[in-house]
mmCIF file of C-alpha atoms in Angstrom:
data_model
loop_
_atom_site.group_PDB
_atom_site.id
_atom_site.type_symbol
_atom_site.label_atom_id
_atom_site.label_comp_id
_atom_site.label_asym_id
_atom_site.label_seq_id
_atom_site.Cartn_x
_atom_site.Cartn_y
_atom_site.Cartn_z
ATOM 1 C CA MET A 1 -185.513 -0.948 -60.499
ATOM 2 C CA ASP A 2 -183.555 1.351 -58.538
ATOM 3 C CA PHE A 3 -180.983 0.773 -56.167
ATOM 4 C CA PRO A 4 -182.846 0.882 -53.077
ATOM 5 C CA THR A 5 -185.561 -1.105 -54.261
ATOM 6 C CA THR A 6 -182.901 -3.783 -55.562
ATOM 7 C CA VAL A 7 -181.140 -3.870 -51.895
ATOM 8 C CA VAL A 8 -184.938 -4.592 -50.399
ATOM 9 C CA GLU A 9 -185.772 -7.064 -52.966
ATOM 10 C CA ALA A 10 -182.622 -8.990 -52.548
ATOM 11 C CA ILE A 11 -183.142 -8.546 -48.598
ATOM 12 C CA LYS A 12 -186.900 -10.052 -48.934
ATOM 13 C CA ARG A 13 -185.811 -12.912 -51.603
ATOM 14 C CA GLN A 14 -183.325 -14.038 -49.023
ATOM 15 C CA TYR A 15 -185.708 -13.833 -46.175
ATOM 16 C CA GLU A 16 -188.019 -16.075 -48.167
ATOM 17 C CA ALA A 17 -185.828 -18.694 -48.630
ATOM 18 C CA THR A 18 -184.641 -19.303 -44.957
ATOM 19 C CA SER A 19 -188.379 -18.740 -43.847
ATOM 20 C CA THR A 20 -192.092 -19.972 -44.194
ATOM 21 C CA CYS A 21 -193.618 -16.818 -43.239
ATOM 22 C CA ARG A 22 -195.672 -14.993 -46.166
ATOM 23 C CA ALA A 23 -197.831 -12.426 -44.316
ATOM 24 C CA PHE A 24 -196.663 -9.213 -45.244
ATOM 25 C CA GLY A 25 -197.436 -5.226 -45.211
ATOM 26 C CA GLY A 26 -198.956 -3.333 -42.393
ATOM 27 C CA CYS A 27 -196.634 -0.517 -43.456
ATOM 28 C CA ALA A 28 -197.992 3.363 -43.732
ATOM 29 C CA SER A 29 -195.649 3.395 -47.076
ATOM 30 C CA GLU A 30 -197.863 1.287 -49.969
ATOM 31 C CA ALA A 31 -194.608 1.199 -51.515
ATOM 32 C CA MET A 32 -192.747 -0.785 -49.109
ATOM 33 C CA ALA A 33 -195.578 -2.610 -47.180
ATOM 34 C CA PRO A 34 -194.279 -6.007 -49.086
ATOM 35 C CA TYR A 35 -190.822 -5.609 -47.415
ATOM 36 C CA TYR A 36 -192.762 -5.554 -43.863
ATOM 37 C CA VAL A 37 -193.980 -8.642 -42.097
ATOM 38 C CA MET A 38 -197.696 -8.521 -40.602
ATOM 39 C CA HIS A 39 -196.308 -9.512 -37.307
ATOM 40 C CA LEU A 40 -192.810 -8.905 -35.506
ATOM 41 C CA GLU A 41 -192.498 -12.314 -34.211
ATOM 42 C CA ASP A 42 -192.174 -13.414 -38.079
ATOM 43 C CA ASN A 43 -188.986 -11.350 -37.967
ATOM 44 C CA LEU A 44 -187.282 -13.006 -35.070
ATOM 45 C CA ILE A 45 -186.226 -16.212 -35.073
ATOM 46 C CA GLU A 46 -186.906 -16.524 -31.350
ATOM 47 C CA PRO A 47 -189.612 -14.934 -29.236
ATOM 48 C CA MET A 48 -188.092 -11.677 -27.279
ATOM 49 C CA ALA A 49 -187.827 -12.122 -23.538
ATOM 50 C CA PRO A 50 -190.328 -9.687 -21.454
ATOM 51 C CA CYS A 51 -186.906 -8.109 -20.446
ATOM 52 C CA HIS A 52 -185.754 -7.182 -23.402
ATOM 53 C CA ARG A 53 -189.089 -5.994 -25.162
ATOM 54 C CA GLU A 54 -188.772 -3.377 -22.049
ATOM 55 C CA GLU A 55 -185.649 -2.299 -23.599
ATOM 56 C CA TYR A 56 -186.594 -1.940 -26.727
ATOM 57 C CA ALA A 57 -189.994 -0.299 -25.888
ATOM 58 C CA LEU A 58 -187.910 2.493 -23.804
ATOM 59 C CA GLY A 59 -185.593 3.131 -26.685
ATOM 60 C CA ALA A 60 -185.324 6.206 -28.544
ATOM 61 C CA GLY A 61 -186.499 5.031 -31.766
ATOM 62 C CA ILE A 62 -189.735 3.214 -30.736
ATOM 63 C CA GLU A 63 -188.584 -0.039 -32.181
ATOM 64 C CA LEU A 64 -191.492 -2.389 -31.434
ATOM 65 C CA ASP A 65 -193.682 -0.778 -33.714
ATOM 66 C CA GLU A 66 -193.476 -0.581 -37.558
ATOM 67 C CA LYS A 67 -189.656 -0.164 -37.475
ATOM 68 C CA MET A 68 -188.893 -3.609 -36.183
ATOM 69 C CA ARG A 69 -191.043 -5.410 -38.381
ATOM 70 C CA ALA A 70 -189.016 -4.150 -41.521
ATOM 71 C CA LEU A 71 -186.867 -7.188 -42.988
ATOM 72 C CA ARG A 72 -184.368 -4.363 -43.088
ATOM 73 C CA SER A 73 -184.265 -3.473 -39.638
ATOM 74 C CA SER A 74 -181.280 -3.277 -38.232
ATOM 75 C CA SER A 75 -182.558 -3.650 -34.631
ATOM 76 C CA ALA A 76 -184.378 -7.068 -35.623
ATOM 77 C CA MET A 77 -180.894 -7.943 -36.833
ATOM 78 C CA THR A 78 -179.178 -7.021 -33.646
ATOM 79 C CA PHE A 79 -181.608 -9.016 -31.635
ATOM 80 C CA ASN A 80 -181.539 -12.026 -33.758
ATOM 81 C CA LEU A 81 -177.675 -12.090 -33.948
ATOM 82 C CA LEU A 82 -177.306 -11.726 -30.263
ATOM 83 C CA GLY A 83 -180.632 -13.472 -28.820
ATOM 84 C CA ASN A 84 -182.403 -13.376 -25.026
ATOM 85 C CA HIS A 85 -180.102 -13.033 -21.757
ATOM 86 C CA ARG A 86 -176.777 -14.352 -22.924
ATOM 87 C CA VAL A 87 -174.356 -14.468 -25.623
ATOM 88 C CA GLU A 88 -171.960 -17.149 -25.915
ATOM 89 C CA VAL A 89 -168.423 -15.816 -27.717
ATOM 90 C CA SER A 90 -166.242 -18.423 -29.038
ATOM 91 C CA ASP A 91 -163.810 -16.702 -30.927
ATOM 92 C CA PRO A 92 -161.384 -14.235 -29.305
ATOM 93 C CA LEU A 93 -161.136 -12.137 -32.033
ATOM 94 C CA LEU A 94 -164.408 -10.761 -31.181
ATOM 95 C CA ALA A 95 -164.043 -10.447 -27.212
ATOM 96 C CA PRO A 96 -162.493 -12.810 -24.796
ATOM 97 C CA VAL A 97 -163.797 -16.137 -24.879
ATOM 98 C CA GLY A 98 -167.015 -16.793 -22.656
ATOM 99 C CA ARG A 99 -170.130 -15.872 -21.653
ATOM 100 C CA TYR A 100 -172.063 -12.322 -22.014
ATOM 101 C CA GLU A 101 -175.070 -10.704 -20.613
ATOM 102 C CA VAL A 102 -176.866 -8.671 -23.147
ATOM 103 C CA ASN A 103 -178.998 -5.235 -23.108
ATOM 104 C CA TYR A 104 -180.113 -3.612 -25.993
ATOM 105 C CA GLU A 105 -181.095 0.099 -26.787
ATOM 106 C CA TYR A 106 -178.287 0.950 -23.708
ATOM 107 C CA GLN A 107 -178.981 4.659 -22.671
ATOM 108 C CA LEU A 108 -175.920 6.670 -22.082
ATOM 109 C CA SER A 109 -176.057 10.569 -20.884
ATOM 110 C CA THR A 110 -173.858 12.637 -23.120
ATOM 111 C CA LEU A 111 -174.440 16.470 -22.244
ATOM 112 C CA ARG A 112 -176.216 18.296 -19.562
ATOM 113 C CA SER A 113 -179.471 19.415 -20.392
ATOM 114 C CA ASN A 114 -179.722 16.880 -23.159
ATOM 115 C CA PRO A 115 -183.038 14.689 -22.973
ATOM 116 C CA ASN A 116 -181.808 12.818 -25.851
ATOM 117 C CA LYS A 117 -179.213 10.175 -24.700
ATOM 118 C CA ALA A 118 -176.843 7.904 -26.660
ATOM 119 C CA ASN A 119 -178.758 4.718 -27.663
ATOM 120 C CA LEU A 120 -176.414 2.294 -28.264
ATOM 121 C CA ASP A 121 -177.888 -0.741 -30.056
ATOM 122 C CA ALA A 122 -176.292 -3.624 -27.767
ATOM 123 C CA ARG A 123 -173.854 -4.220 -24.998
ATOM 124 C CA LEU A 124 -172.218 -7.090 -23.954
ATOM 125 C CA LEU A 125 -171.094 -7.246 -20.472
ATOM 126 C CA ALA A 126 -168.741 -10.029 -19.628
ATOM 127 C CA GLU A 127 -169.910 -12.436 -16.754
ATOM 128 C CA ASP A 128 -166.403 -11.884 -14.806
ATOM 129 C CA ARG A 129 -167.209 -8.044 -15.418
ATOM 130 C CA SER A 130 -163.759 -7.588 -17.179
ATOM 131 C CA THR A 131 -164.767 -6.673 -20.511
ATOM 132 C CA VAL A 132 -167.650 -4.780 -22.058
ATOM 133 C CA VAL A 133 -168.315 -4.564 -25.903
ATOM 134 C CA TYR A 134 -171.078 -1.803 -26.925
ATOM 135 C CA CYS A 135 -172.442 -2.481 -30.335
ATOM 136 C CA GLU A 136 -173.800 0.045 -33.177
ATOM 137 C CA MET A 137 -175.391 -2.035 -35.576
ATOM 138 C CA LYS A 138 -176.276 -1.147 -39.497
ATOM 139 C CA MET A 139 -178.085 -2.861 -41.687
ATOM 140 C CA ALA A 140 -179.339 -1.164 -44.869
ATOM 141 C CA GLU A 141 -178.803 2.326 -43.193
ATOM 142 C CA TRP A 142 -175.308 2.970 -44.472
ATOM 143 C CA MET A 143 -176.246 2.177 -47.921
ATOM 144 C CA LEU A 144 -179.756 3.370 -48.038
ATOM 145 C CA GLY A 145 -180.054 6.390 -44.606
ATOM 146 C CA TRP A 146 -179.311 9.326 -44.376
ATOM 147 C CA MET A 147 -176.709 11.395 -42.208
ATOM 148 C CA LYS A 148 -177.980 13.637 -39.227
ATOM 149 C CA MET A 149 -176.550 17.158 -38.629
ATOM 150 C CA LEU A 150 -174.062 18.065 -35.505
ATOM 151 C CA ARG A 151 -176.138 20.198 -33.140
ATOM 152 C CA ALA A 152 -173.799 23.290 -31.748
ATOM 153 C CA SER A 153 -173.941 21.803 -28.284
ATOM 154 C CA TYR A 154 -171.513 19.456 -29.445
ATOM 155 C CA LEU A 155 -169.217 22.203 -29.862
ATOM 156 C CA ASP A 156 -169.757 24.114 -26.598
ATOM 157 C CA PRO A 157 -167.513 23.102 -23.851
ATOM 158 C CA ALA A 158 -170.011 24.393 -20.988
ATOM 159 C CA ARG A 159 -172.780 21.664 -22.031
ATOM 160 C CA TYR A 160 -170.332 18.612 -21.667
ATOM 161 C CA LEU A 161 -170.479 16.381 -18.184
ATOM 162 C CA ILE A 162 -166.448 15.978 -18.083
ATOM 163 C CA PRO A 163 -164.037 18.815 -17.349
ATOM 164 C CA ARG A 164 -163.249 21.349 -20.085
ATOM 165 C CA CYS A 165 -159.806 20.215 -20.998
ATOM 166 C CA GLU A 166 -161.535 16.672 -21.429
ATOM 167 C CA ALA A 167 -164.648 17.903 -23.616
ATOM 168 C CA GLN A 168 -162.055 19.828 -25.802
ATOM 169 C CA VAL A 169 -160.394 16.881 -26.765
ATOM 170 C CA PHE A 170 -163.925 15.219 -27.787
ATOM 171 C CA ILE A 171 -164.803 18.874 -29.602
ATOM 172 C CA ASP A 172 -161.621 18.578 -31.395
ATOM 173 C CA LEU A 173 -162.864 15.456 -32.313
ATOM 174 C CA PHE A 174 -166.396 16.517 -33.579
ATOM 175 C CA GLU A 175 -164.646 19.493 -35.529
ATOM 176 C CA GLN A 176 -162.510 16.845 -37.643
ATOM 177 C CA LEU A 177 -165.967 15.415 -38.711
ATOM 178 C CA VAL A 178 -167.695 18.159 -39.990
ATOM 179 C CA ALA A 179 -167.519 20.217 -42.885
ATOM 180 C CA GLY A 180 -168.894 23.497 -44.073
ATOM 181 C CA HIS A 181 -170.508 26.708 -42.104
ATOM 182 C CA PRO A 182 -173.095 26.159 -39.764
ATOM 183 C CA ASN A 183 -177.023 26.245 -40.474
ATOM 184 C CA ARG A 184 -178.923 29.163 -38.724
ATOM 185 C CA LYS A 185 -179.411 26.607 -36.008
ATOM 186 C CA GLY A 186 -175.593 26.538 -35.619
ATOM 187 C CA SER A 187 -175.585 22.692 -36.955
ATOM 188 C CA ARG A 188 -172.806 21.422 -38.971
ATOM 189 C CA LYS A 189 -173.143 18.699 -41.864
ATOM 190 C CA THR A 190 -170.563 15.925 -41.683
ATOM 191 C CA ARG A 191 -167.910 15.707 -44.321
ATOM 192 C CA PHE A 192 -168.600 11.588 -44.520
ATOM 193 C CA SER A 193 -170.981 9.975 -46.892
ATOM 194 C CA ARG A 194 -171.063 6.872 -45.761
ATOM 195 C CA PHE A 195 -169.865 5.654 -42.233
ATOM 196 C CA ASP A 196 -171.886 7.341 -39.299
ATOM 197 C CA ALA A 197 -169.005 9.200 -37.763
ATOM 198 C CA LEU A 198 -170.769 11.545 -35.732
ATOM 199 C CA GLN A 199 -173.101 8.679 -34.261
ATOM 200 C CA MET A 200 -170.019 7.143 -33.287
ATOM 201 C CA ALA A 201 -168.122 10.214 -31.927
ATOM 202 C CA LYS A 202 -171.295 10.716 -29.837
ATOM 203 C CA HIS A 203 -171.115 7.282 -28.404
ATOM 204 C CA LEU A 204 -167.612 7.305 -27.353
ATOM 205 C CA LEU A 205 -168.630 10.517 -25.172
ATOM 206 C CA ALA A 206 -171.075 8.582 -24.067
ATOM 207 C CA ILE A 207 -169.262 5.659 -22.884
ATOM 208 C CA TYR A 208 -166.584 8.364 -21.699
ATOM 209 C CA SER A 209 -168.813 10.626 -19.639
ATOM 210 C CA ASN A 210 -170.209 7.300 -17.751
ATOM 211 C CA LEU A 211 -167.001 5.705 -16.811
ATOM 212 C CA ASP A 212 -167.371 6.185 -13.270
ATOM 213 C CA ALA A 213 -170.092 3.582 -13.343
ATOM 214 C CA GLU A 214 -168.315 1.478 -15.690
ATOM 215 C CA GLU A 215 -167.878 -2.030 -14.450
ATOM 216 C CA ALA A 216 -164.923 -3.874 -17.127
ATOM 217 C CA SER A 217 -161.705 -2.048 -17.643
ATOM 218 C CA SER A 218 -161.808 -3.264 -21.115
ATOM 219 C CA ILE A 219 -163.764 -1.757 -23.603
ATOM 220 C CA LYS A 220 -164.877 -2.204 -27.470
ATOM 221 C CA LEU A 221 -166.773 -0.226 -29.383
ATOM 222 C CA ILE A 222 -167.605 -2.442 -32.397
ATOM 223 C CA THR A 223 -169.604 -0.994 -35.278
ATOM 224 C CA CYS A 224 -171.231 -4.165 -37.248
ATOM 225 C CA ILE A 225 -172.061 -3.839 -40.500
ATOM 226 C CA TRP A 226 -174.376 -5.883 -42.721
ATOM 227 C CA GLU A 227 -172.329 -6.507 -46.192
ATOM 228 C CA VAL A 228 -173.424 -8.214 -49.350
ATOM 229 C CA ARG A 229 -170.781 -10.957 -50.579
ATOM 230 C CA ASP A 230 -172.274 -12.076 -53.439
ATOM 231 C CA THR A 231 -172.879 -8.782 -55.369
ATOM 232 C CA SER A 232 -174.777 -10.270 -57.954
ATOM 233 C CA VAL A 233 -177.701 -10.356 -56.431
ATOM 234 C CA LEU A 234 -177.551 -6.449 -56.374
ATOM 235 C CA ALA A 235 -177.297 -6.538 -60.344
ATOM 236 C CA PRO A 236 -177.107 -3.736 -62.054
ATOM 237 C CA TYR A 237 -175.705 -2.145 -59.408
ATOM 238 C CA GLU A 238 -172.669 -4.217 -58.244
ATOM 239 C CA ARG A 239 -169.984 -1.671 -59.293
ATOM 240 C CA LYS A 240 -172.035 0.813 -57.385
ATOM 241 C CA TYR A 241 -172.272 -1.444 -53.854
ATOM 242 C CA GLU A 242 -168.689 -2.170 -54.379
ATOM 243 C CA SER A 243 -167.560 1.977 -54.778
ATOM 244 C CA TRP A 244 -169.688 2.583 -51.352
ATOM 245 C CA LEU A 245 -168.608 -0.066 -49.613
ATOM 246 C CA ALA A 246 -165.215 0.759 -49.774
ATOM 247 C CA ILE A 247 -165.620 4.135 -48.749
ATOM 248 C CA GLU A 248 -167.824 2.934 -45.831
ATOM 249 C CA ARG A 249 -164.641 0.985 -44.830
ATOM 250 C CA ARG A 250 -162.175 3.809 -45.613
ATOM 251 C CA GLU A 251 -164.239 6.412 -43.822
ATOM 252 C CA PHE A 252 -164.297 4.085 -40.368
ATOM 253 C CA SER A 253 -160.290 3.838 -40.867
ATOM 254 C CA GLU A 254 -160.126 7.953 -41.200
ATOM 255 C CA PHE A 255 -162.382 8.257 -37.898
ATOM 256 C CA ALA A 256 -160.534 5.712 -36.268
ATOM 257 C CA ARG A 257 -157.455 7.687 -36.984
ATOM 258 C CA ALA A 258 -159.273 11.028 -35.713
ATOM 259 C CA ALA A 259 -160.467 9.423 -32.444
ATOM 260 C CA LEU A 260 -156.505 8.508 -30.971
ATOM 261 C CA PRO A 261 -156.620 11.622 -28.915
ATOM 262 C CA VAL A 262 -159.977 10.045 -27.508
ATOM 263 C CA LEU A 263 -158.418 6.796 -26.712
ATOM 264 C CA ALA A 264 -156.014 7.987 -25.313
ATOM 265 C CA LEU A 265 -158.633 9.672 -22.473
ATOM 266 C CA PHE A 266 -159.870 6.623 -21.894
ATOM 267 C CA GLU A 267 -156.143 5.049 -21.084
ATOM 268 C CA LYS A 268 -155.067 7.917 -18.233
ATOM 269 C CA ARG A 269 -158.715 6.852 -16.727
ATOM 270 C CA GLY A 270 -157.373 3.094 -16.724
ATOM 271 C CA PHE A 271 -159.135 1.682 -19.762
ATOM 272 C CA ASP A 272 -158.192 0.256 -22.965
ATOM 273 C CA LEU A 273 -160.473 1.006 -25.585
ATOM 274 C CA VAL A 274 -160.720 -0.535 -28.507
ATOM 275 C CA ILE A 275 -162.396 0.616 -32.197
ATOM 276 C CA GLU A 276 -163.239 -2.106 -34.591
ATOM 277 C CA TYR A 277 -165.276 -2.552 -37.599
ATOM 278 C CA VAL A 278 -166.774 -6.019 -37.938
ATOM 279 C CA PRO A 279 -168.877 -7.608 -41.103
ATOM 280 C CA PHE A 280 -172.052 -9.082 -39.711
ATOM 281 C CA ASP A 281 -170.864 -12.291 -40.646
ATOM 282 C CA ARG A 282 -167.563 -12.201 -39.337
ATOM 283 C CA PHE A 283 -169.790 -11.137 -36.007
ATOM 284 C CA LEU A 284 -171.856 -14.482 -36.119
ATOM 285 C CA ALA A 285 -168.665 -16.593 -36.554
ATOM 286 C CA CYS A 286 -167.476 -15.677 -33.205
ATOM 287 C CA LEU A 287 -170.903 -16.591 -31.642
ATOM 288 C CA SER A 288 -171.614 -20.327 -30.438
ATOM 289 C CA LYS A 289 -175.108 -20.794 -32.051
ATOM 290 C CA THR A 290 -177.466 -23.997 -32.665
ATOM 291 C CA ASP A 291 -177.793 -25.360 -36.385
ATOM 292 C CA GLU A 292 -181.346 -24.259 -35.808
ATOM 293 C CA GLN A 293 -180.210 -20.640 -35.272
ATOM 294 C CA GLN A 294 -177.356 -20.496 -38.186
ATOM 295 C CA ARG A 295 -180.174 -22.018 -40.224
ATOM 296 C CA LYS A 296 -182.373 -18.929 -39.499
ATOM 297 C CA LEU A 297 -179.321 -16.289 -39.242
ATOM 298 C CA ALA A 298 -178.759 -17.396 -42.964
ATOM 299 C CA ARG A 299 -181.495 -14.458 -44.281
ATOM 300 C CA TYR A 300 -178.811 -12.208 -43.647
ATOM 301 C CA LEU A 301 -175.718 -14.080 -45.324
ATOM 302 C CA MET A 302 -175.851 -13.634 -49.336
#
C-alpha cells in the first residue's frame, strides 16, 4: 500500500472505531469511494444549522457536495471541532476564555478586480468583540495535497486595496515565499514543500485589507494542523511522516519570521496580531465539549 492509501486507511479505521456508520461510497473515483460516506450527516458529529449550511454553500470550494463527505475532509473536521453558533474557549492558550460566535468559509477581498476572495475556514468572534480568531484548518492536505502557484497580480502594487507603501510590504513577503522564474502566465512556484505559506500570506493580506470593518482589536490567525501521534498506524511510513511533520513545523516558523514586517503594519493601525501553529488535538483541548462530543471527536485522535 502506498503512503496516501495508508493515510486514508488509518483515518477510516479510526472513524469506524468511533462511529456506527457503514454506508460508504458515492465518490466519482472508484478507488477513493471507500473513504467517503454516502450521506453528509454521517460525517458530522451533530446536524449542521441552516445558517452554516448556507455559509458552506456560498464558499469557494463547494464543500457541501462530494468534498465534505470525504473522511479526510478538513471542512468536516472544522465543523465537527467548532460546531453550531457558539464556541466555548476554556483555555487562554488558544484565546481569551469565553464564548465566541462562529462563521465558516469567511470571505474577505484581497485584490482589485479579483472575483476570488480569500476563504478562511472559520472565524471566531468573542462576544465582547475584543478578540477575533481566524482559522485555517488542514487535515491530510499538508501530506497529500499539492501547492498552488502565486499569480502575478499579487506582485503588482496597483492591484492592491491598500496604499502602495503598505502593499509593498506584502509584495516583499510574497517574494520571500516563491522561487524560480515565472511561467508564461507570470505565476511563481512556492519554495515551501509542506506548509501552505502562500495561502497564509493571502489570508494576512485579506484581513489587513479589511481592517476598516474589523470589530476586534486583538487578532489571531491560526493554522490548525491535524497530526498523528501514534505513527505506528502509518507503518511502514513512520519515518516519512515524522520527516514531513518536522518540515511542516519548520516551514511555519520560517513563514512567521518572514511575516514580521506585516505584523508591524497591523500594530501601526492599532491592532495586535498573532500568528500561531496549533495542532488539532491541542485546539480541541482548549474547548469545552460534552462527553458525547469528545467521544465522537476521538475519530481525529490517533
